[in-house]
Amino acid sequence: MVSPLAPVEVARAAQDQRPIYKDASQPIEARVDDLIGRMTLDEKIAQITTVWESKTQIFDDRLQLDPAKLAARYPHGLGHFTRPSDAKGAVSPRVARGRDPRQTVALVNALQKWAMTQTRLGIPILFHEEGLHGYAAVGATSFPQSIALASSWDPGLVRQVNSVIAREIRVRGVPMVLSPVVDIARDPRWGRIEETYGEDPYLVSEMGVAAVEGLQGEGRSHDLRPGKVFATLKHLTGHGQPESGTNVGPAPISERELRENFFPPFEQVVKRTGINAVMASYNEIDGVPSHMNRWLLGDVLRGEWGFRGAVVSDYSGVDQLMSIHHVAGSLDEAARRALDAGVDADLPDGLSYGTLGEQVRAGKVSEAEVDQAVRRMLALKFQAGLFEHPYADAAQAAALTNDAEARALARRAAQRSITLLKNDGMLPLKPEGSIAVIGPSAAVARLGGYYGQPPHVVSILDGIKAKVGDRARIVFAQGVKITEDDDWWADKVDKADPAENRRLIAQAVEASRNVDRIVLTLGDTEQSSREGWAANHLGDRPSLDLVGEQQELFNALKALGKPITVVLINGRPASTVKVSKEANALLEGWYLGEQGGHAVADVLFGDVNPGGKLPVTVPRSVGQLPAFYNVKPSAHRGYLFDTNAPLYPFGFGLSYTKFTLSPPRLAQARIGPGGTTSVTVNVRNDGAREGDEVVQLYIHDKVSSVTRPIKELKGFERVSLKPGETRTVRFTITPESLQMWNDKMHRVVEPGEFDIMTGNSSVALQSTTLTVTP
């Protein structure tokens, strides 16, 4: 007679029979290998496709999951699900309100329960969301737009903001976000400039690294930690300088230009963080669209930089190889070309990759190529711990979304993002007398593209009223409308009626006639500067002038003879030459998020001393384009009848106090090509108020084998100083700070002399010389 096994031995025997892929103690590579070996071809294809616009076909009439419809439509499982927080796909949340935290968790959990218990292999679903400057969902916190955060010149702040974004997304059961954007923005006509961290590769690199560290956690680990999400680095590359400034346009950029300016932010993130996902860009480079660019995605990204994660398509980017670029005659061919280049997942609906199963069976595609893409997507699921922890907690999601800590951070981020461009002494305002608050963005909180639906937003008018209470009389008038609608999602964009605007201008003049001071908001709506993702959904503009009758509004108010402070709320640099000349004070806010109104009031009335700096050059007109600070020596020789100087330079920003910076001092004035040295600068607050200054380090190679920029940012630090306080800021100059791509396209440090320049903008600099010996 055989003795019965003890319960512990039964459990151990059952565990021994468990598939390797279900054993969390096994290495991820072994788990992936085991699972791949058990999968059918159709199950593999399911893992590299996704669902978005067709998601309503698996919902009932109440937009709740219908398991029967789900099983019938996806008999081989569902690998990837796009944006579970929205109602039904690519529809404006103003038309179809998205799901709140509890509703999102209910959908995520229902989908995961089906995937884990009702599919043959129990493979969990990978979800992704948008989180550019806050989770783009109902109830989530809305932070300042990326270009505003870049104006803070504060990577630590960017890290904190993205940590909260990660927390609010992950708590709903979603482990992946399509952020950050690390394109350098070199054409302000391009509507997506708001999504970037500016024009400079070093600044964008530092902000991009900080954003990824906030989303995923610091260090090089590829395993997802609690409260974190996979970042998706986008868009590789050239996207930020499209031909004619139009989204998706060709990027006629040389390899040298790519390596010196467009590659560095991506390379830095790949080499310094645990980034697991990269998104290809829509544009072509030298005739080759990025979604089929084997050199870009293979030789450079995976080869030179050592990236081992997944490459995902931009939405419909694979399909566009056929529909826009005409390098594929069918979706089948588009799928082959993208898969061959190394694109692992077809977002958002898998239209092209859905053909791969039949193509493998027909011998047009090898199953080994499919397996490679599937491996990378499965690795993300194992690294996220989805096989062990696929479900979310609805109560926790509700409690951690837009909590007090997140709202306080949103206000602080907005405060640190505001940049003072002009002040004749009008600011800070005194909370007394009468103030007219005027303009199209005075009574509405503009959030910028990829906005969410925060539970409460604060307009500038709200913020000013809350700040002054009954100490001052506040009057309001809209002044003008910019566009008839401001829904970022809506396809059609109509400028506001000029006749109606002139009636509103007259009302604003009357409202302002008897006040002491005017605060005027000018700029954009979410429609006048945005992503132009289709021919029927445009967002780029051929002009940098203020849209519509905004200049007329300023002129009419200026004629009253009242002191005017202008607050720019916009998505792109505006060529506000007359406004800049005639306004008493000028603030650049960009889009400041849900707490922007409080932050603007904090700055206007002096509770916060502005310390932001411009992350882009502001041109005087579109005729100066391209206009960025790190130009080559032969650029910008001059124009007839006008200056070639920008309206405001890169790195510029004023304060309510005055700072003095010493000349830079080198620890060693001579080093070898592999050597390092340090440069120190004393910064002193000579004013009567505490304030922030951003000390900036620029380097110029005096003589080189190929032309080099006249200056390049290589370091910065934002410091806070009390009145009379002095701080010493130290930067380390390494070979990486001095290296270049020579005439043989090798990355080297060439011996010679270098200008080492420090200051508080790209034009206010003091210099010393560093010699690099052979």
CSV table of N, CA and C in Angstrom, one decimal, residues 380-474:
chain,number,residue,atom,x,y,z
A,380,LEU,N,7.9,42.6,-21.1
A,380,LEU,CA,7.3,43.8,-20.3
A,380,LEU,C,6.3,43.2,-19.3
A,381,LYS,N,5.5,42.3,-19.7
A,381,LYS,CA,4.5,41.8,-18.7
A,381,LYS,C,5.1,41.0,-17.6
A,382,PHE,N,6.2,40.3,-17.8
A,382,PHE,CA,6.9,39.7,-16.7
A,382,PHE,C,7.6,40.7,-15.8
A,383,GLN,N,8.2,41.7,-16.5
A,383,GLN,CA,8.9,42.7,-15.7
A,383,GLN,C,8.0,43.6,-14.9
A,384,ALA,N,6.7,43.7,-15.3
A,384,ALA,CA,5.7,44.4,-14.6
A,384,ALA,C,5.1,43.6,-13.5
A,385,GLY,N,5.3,42.3,-13.4
A,385,GLY,CA,4.7,41.4,-12.4
A,385,GLY,C,3.3,41.1,-12.7
A,386,LEU,N,2.8,41.2,-13.9
A,386,LEU,CA,1.4,41.1,-14.2
A,386,LEU,C,0.9,39.7,-14.0
A,387,PHE,N,1.8,38.7,-14.2
A,387,PHE,CA,1.4,37.3,-14.1
A,387,PHE,C,1.0,37.0,-12.6
A,388,GLU,N,1.7,37.7,-11.7
A,388,GLU,CA,1.4,37.5,-10.3
A,388,GLU,C,0.4,38.5,-9.7
A,389,HIS,N,0.4,39.7,-10.2
A,389,HIS,CA,-0.4,40.8,-9.7
A,389,HIS,C,-1.1,41.6,-10.8
A,390,PRO,N,-2.1,41.0,-11.4
A,390,PRO,CA,-2.8,41.6,-12.6
A,390,PRO,C,-3.8,42.6,-12.2
A,391,TYR,N,-4.3,42.6,-10.9
A,391,TYR,CA,-5.5,43.3,-10.5
A,391,TYR,C,-5.2,44.6,-9.7
A,392,ALA,N,-6.1,45.6,-9.8
A,392,ALA,CA,-6.0,46.8,-9.1
A,392,ALA,C,-7.0,46.9,-8.0
A,393,ASP,N,-6.8,47.9,-7.1
A,393,ASP,CA,-7.7,48.1,-6.0
A,393,ASP,C,-8.5,49.4,-6.2
A,394,ALA,N,-9.8,49.3,-6.4
A,394,ALA,CA,-10.6,50.5,-6.8
A,394,ALA,C,-10.6,51.5,-5.7
A,395,ALA,N,-10.7,51.1,-4.4
A,395,ALA,CA,-10.7,52.1,-3.3
A,395,ALA,C,-9.4,52.8,-3.2
A,396,GLN,N,-8.3,52.1,-3.4
A,396,GLN,CA,-7.0,52.7,-3.4
A,396,GLN,C,-6.8,53.7,-4.5
A,397,ALA,N,-7.3,53.3,-5.7
A,397,ALA,CA,-7.2,54.2,-6.9
A,397,ALA,C,-7.9,55.5,-6.6
A,398,ALA,N,-9.1,55.4,-6.0
A,398,ALA,CA,-9.9,56.7,-5.8
A,398,ALA,C,-9.1,57.5,-4.7
A,399,ALA,N,-8.5,56.9,-3.7
A,399,ALA,CA,-7.9,57.6,-2.7
A,399,ALA,C,-6.6,58.3,-3.1
A,400,LEU,N,-5.9,57.7,-4.0
A,400,LEU,CA,-4.6,58.2,-4.4
A,400,LEU,C,-4.6,59.1,-5.6
A,401,THR,N,-5.8,59.3,-6.2
A,401,THR,CA,-5.9,60.2,-7.4
A,401,THR,C,-6.2,61.6,-7.0
A,402,ASN,N,-5.4,62.5,-7.4
A,402,ASN,CA,-5.5,64.0,-7.2
A,402,ASN,C,-5.7,64.2,-5.7
A,403,ASP,N,-4.8,63.6,-4.9
A,403,ASP,CA,-4.9,63.9,-3.4
A,403,ASP,C,-4.2,65.2,-3.1
A,404,ALA,N,-4.2,65.6,-1.9
A,404,ALA,CA,-3.7,66.9,-1.4
A,404,ALA,C,-2.2,67.1,-1.8
A,405,GLU,N,-1.4,66.0,-1.7
A,405,GLU,CA,0.0,66.1,-2.1
A,405,GLU,C,0.1,66.4,-3.6
A,406,ALA,N,-0.7,65.8,-4.4
A,406,ALA,CA,-0.6,66.0,-5.8
A,406,ALA,C,-1.0,67.4,-6.2
A,407,ARG,N,-2.0,67.9,-5.6
A,407,ARG,CA,-2.5,69.3,-5.9
A,407,ARG,C,-1.5,70.3,-5.5
A,408,ALA,N,-0.8,70.1,-4.3
A,408,ALA,CA,0.2,71.0,-3.8
A,408,ALA,C,1.4,71.0,-4.8
A,409,LEU,N,1.8,69.8,-5.3
A,409,LEU,CA,2.9,69.7,-6.2
A,409,LEU,C,2.5,70.4,-7.5
A,410,ALA,N,1.3,70.3,-8.0
A,410,ALA,CA,0.8,70.9,-9.2
A,410,ALA,C,1.0,72.4,-9.1
A,411,ARG,N,0.7,73.0,-7.9
A,411,ARG,CA,0.8,74.4,-7.7
A,411,ARG,C,2.3,74.8,-7.7
A,412,ARG,N,3.1,74.1,-7.0
A,412,ARG,CA,4.5,74.4,-6.9
A,412,ARG,C,5.2,74.3,-8.3
A,413,ALA,N,4.8,73.3,-9.0
A,413,ALA,CA,5.4,73.1,-10.4
A,413,ALA,C,5.0,74.3,-11.3
A,414,ALA,N,3.8,74.8,-11.2
A,414,ALA,CA,3.4,75.9,-12.0
A,414,ALA,C,4.1,77.2,-11.5
A,415,GLN,N,4.3,77.4,-10.2
A,415,GLN,CA,5.1,78.5,-9.7
A,415,GLN,C,6.5,78.5,-10.3
A,416,ARG,N,7.1,77.4,-10.3
A,416,ARG,CA,8.5,77.3,-10.7
A,416,ARG,C,8.7,77.3,-12.2
A,417,SER,N,7.6,77.2,-13.0
A,417,SER,CA,7.6,77.2,-14.4
A,417,SER,C,7.4,78.6,-15.0
A,418,ILE,N,6.8,79.5,-14.3
A,418,ILE,CA,6.5,80.8,-14.8
A,418,ILE,C,7.8,81.6,-15.0
A,419,THR,N,7.9,82.3,-16.2
A,419,THR,CA,9.1,83.0,-16.5
A,419,THR,C,8.8,84.5,-16.7
A,420,LEU,N,9.5,85.4,-16.0
A,420,LEU,CA,9.3,86.8,-16.1
A,420,LEU,C,10.2,87.3,-17.3
A,421,LEU,N,9.6,87.9,-18.3
A,421,LEU,CA,10.3,88.3,-19.5
A,421,LEU,C,10.6,89.8,-19.5
A,422,LYS,N,9.7,90.6,-18.8
A,422,LYS,CA,9.8,92.0,-18.7
A,422,LYS,C,9.2,92.5,-17.5
A,423,ASN,N,9.8,93.6,-16.9
A,423,ASN,CA,9.2,94.2,-15.7
A,423,ASN,C,9.8,95.6,-15.5
A,424,ASP,N,9.0,96.6,-15.7
A,424,ASP,CA,9.5,98.0,-15.5
A,424,ASP,C,9.3,98.4,-14.0
A,425,GLY,N,9.0,97.5,-13.2
A,425,GLY,CA,8.7,97.9,-11.8
A,425,GLY,C,7.3,97.7,-11.4
A,426,MET,N,6.4,97.4,-12.4
A,426,MET,CA,5.0,97.2,-12.1
A,426,MET,C,4.8,96.0,-11.1
A,427,LEU,N,5.5,95.0,-11.3
A,427,LEU,CA,5.4,93.8,-10.5
A,427,LEU,C,6.4,93.8,-9.4
A,428,PRO,N,6.1,93.2,-8.3
A,428,PRO,CA,4.8,92.6,-8.0
A,428,PRO,C,3.7,93.6,-7.7
A,429,LEU,N,2.5,93.2,-8.0
A,429,LEU,CA,1.3,94.1,-7.8
A,429,LEU,C,1.0,94.1,-6.3
A,430,LYS,N,0.4,95.2,-5.9
A,430,LYS,CA,-0.2,95.4,-4.6
A,430,LYS,C,-1.6,95.0,-4.6
A,431,PRO,N,-2.1,94.2,-3.6
A,431,PRO,CA,-3.5,93.8,-3.5
A,431,PRO,C,-4.4,94.9,-3.0
A,432,GLU,N,-4.5,96.0,-3.8
A,432,GLU,CA,-5.3,97.1,-3.4
A,432,GLU,C,-5.9,97.8,-4.6
A,433,GLY,N,-6.7,98.8,-4.4
A,433,GLY,CA,-7.3,99.5,-5.5
A,433,GLY,C,-8.2,98.7,-6.4
A,434,SER,N,-8.1,98.9,-7.7
A,434,SER,CA,-8.9,98.1,-8.6
A,434,SER,C,-8.1,97.5,-9.7
A,435,ILE,N,-8.4,96.3,-10.1
A,435,ILE,CA,-7.6,95.6,-11.1
A,435,ILE,C,-8.6,95.0,-12.1
A,436,ALA,N,-8.4,95.2,-13.4
A,436,ALA,CA,-9.1,94.6,-14.5
A,436,ALA,C,-8.4,93.3,-14.9
A,437,VAL,N,-9.1,92.2,-14.9
A,437,VAL,CA,-8.5,90.9,-15.4
A,437,VAL,C,-9.2,90.6,-16.7
A,438,ILE,N,-8.4,90.7,-17.8
A,438,ILE,CA,-9.0,90.7,-19.1
A,438,ILE,C,-8.3,89.6,-19.9
A,439,GLY,N,-9.1,89.0,-20.9
A,439,GLY,CA,-8.4,88.2,-21.9
A,439,GLY,C,-9.1,86.8,-22.0
A,440,PRO,N,-8.8,86.2,-23.1
A,440,PRO,CA,-9.4,84.9,-23.5
A,440,PRO,C,-9.0,83.7,-22.6
A,441,SER,N,-7.9,83.9,-21.8
A,441,SER,CA,-7.5,82.8,-20.9
A,441,SER,C,-7.6,83.2,-19.5
A,442,ALA,N,-8.3,84.3,-19.2
A,442,ALA,CA,-8.4,84.8,-17.8
A,442,ALA,C,-9.3,84.0,-17.0
A,443,ALA,N,-10.5,83.5,-17.5
A,443,ALA,CA,-11.5,82.9,-16.7
A,443,ALA,C,-11.6,81.4,-17.0
A,444,VAL,N,-10.6,80.8,-17.8
A,444,VAL,CA,-10.6,79.4,-18.1
A,444,VAL,C,-9.2,78.9,-17.8
A,445,ALA,N,-9.1,77.7,-17.3
A,445,ALA,CA,-7.8,77.1,-17.0
A,445,ALA,C,-7.4,76.3,-18.3
A,446,ARG,N,-6.4,76.7,-19.0
A,446,ARG,CA,-6.0,76.0,-20.2
A,446,ARG,C,-4.9,75.0,-19.8
A,447,LEU,N,-5.2,73.7,-20.2
A,447,LEU,CA,-4.3,72.7,-19.7
A,447,LEU,C,-3.3,72.2,-20.8
A,448,GLY,N,-3.6,72.5,-22.1
A,448,GLY,CA,-2.7,72.0,-23.1
A,448,GLY,C,-3.1,70.7,-23.6
A,449,GLY,N,-2.4,70.3,-24.7
A,449,GLY,CA,-2.7,69.0,-25.4
A,449,GLY,C,-2.5,67.8,-24.4
A,450,TYR,N,-3.2,66.7,-24.8
A,450,TYR,CA,-3.2,65.5,-24.0
A,450,TYR,C,-3.7,65.8,-22.6
A,451,TYR,N,-4.7,66.7,-22.5
A,451,TYR,CA,-5.2,67.1,-21.2
A,451,TYR,C,-6.0,66.0,-20.6
A,452,GLY,N,-6.1,66.0,-19.2
A,452,GLY,CA,-7.0,65.1,-18.5
A,452,GLY,C,-8.2,65.8,-18.1
A,453,GLN,N,-8.9,65.3,-17.1
A,453,GLN,CA,-10.1,65.9,-16.6
A,453,GLN,C,-10.0,66.0,-15.1
A,454,PRO,N,-9.2,66.9,-14.6
A,454,PRO,CA,-9.0,67.1,-13.2
A,454,PRO,C,-10.3,67.5,-12.5
A,455,PRO,N,-10.5,67.1,-11.3
A,455,PRO,CA,-11.8,67.4,-10.6
A,455,PRO,C,-12.0,68.9,-10.3
A,456,HIS,N,-10.9,69.6,-10.2
A,456,HIS,CA,-11.1,71.1,-10.0
A,456,HIS,C,-9.9,71.8,-10.6
A,457,VAL,N,-10.2,72.9,-11.3
A,457,VAL,CA,-9.2,73.7,-11.9
A,457,VAL,C,-9.3,75.1,-11.5
A,458,VAL,N,-8.2,75.9,-11.5
A,458,VAL,CA,-8.2,77.2,-11.0
A,458,VAL,C,-7.8,78.1,-12.2
A,459,SER,N,-8.7,79.0,-12.6
A,459,SER,CA,-8.3,80.0,-13.6
A,459,SER,C,-7.5,81.1,-13.0
A,460,ILE,N,-6.9,82.0,-13.9
A,460,ILE,CA,-6.2,83.1,-13.4
A,460,ILE,C,-7.1,84.1,-12.6
A,461,LEU,N,-8.3,84.2,-13.1
A,461,LEU,CA,-9.3,85.1,-12.5
A,461,LEU,C,-9.6,84.5,-11.1
A,462,ASP,N,-9.8,83.2,-11.0
A,462,ASP,CA,-10.1,82.6,-9.7
A,462,ASP,C,-8.9,82.8,-8.7
A,463,GLY,N,-7.7,82.6,-9.3
A,463,GLY,CA,-6.5,82.8,-8.4
A,463,GLY,C,-6.4,84.2,-7.9
A,464,ILE,N,-6.6,85.2,-8.8
A,464,ILE,CA,-6.5,86.6,-8.3
A,464,ILE,C,-7.5,86.9,-7.3
A,465,LYS,N,-8.8,86.5,-7.5
A,465,LYS,CA,-9.8,86.7,-6.5
A,465,LYS,C,-9.5,86.1,-5.2
A,466,ALA,N,-9.0,84.9,-5.2
A,466,ALA,CA,-8.7,84.2,-4.0
A,466,ALA,C,-7.5,84.9,-3.3
A,467,LYS,N,-6.6,85.4,-4.0
A,467,LYS,CA,-5.4,86.1,-3.5
A,467,LYS,C,-5.8,87.4,-2.8
A,468,VAL,N,-6.6,88.3,-3.4
A,468,VAL,CA,-6.8,89.6,-2.9
A,468,VAL,C,-8.0,89.7,-2.0
A,469,GLY,N,-8.9,88.7,-2.1
A,469,GLY,CA,-10.1,88.8,-1.2
A,469,GLY,C,-10.8,90.1,-1.4
A,470,ASP,N,-11.1,90.8,-0.3
A,470,ASP,CA,-11.9,92.0,-0.4
A,470,ASP,C,-10.9,93.2,-0.3
A,471,ARG,N,-9.6,93.0,-0.5
A,471,ARG,CA,-8.6,94.1,-0.4
A,471,ARG,C,-8.6,94.9,-1.7
A,472,ALA,N,-9.1,94.3,-2.8
A,472,ALA,CA,-9.1,95.1,-4.1
A,472,ALA,C,-10.3,94.7,-4.8
A,473,ARG,N,-10.7,95.7,-5.7
A,473,ARG,CA,-11.9,95.4,-6.5
A,473,ARG,C,-11.4,94.8,-7.8
A,474,ILE,N,-12.0,93.7,-8.2
A,474,ILE,CA,-11.6,93.0,-9.4
A,474,ILE,C,-12.8,93.0,-10.4
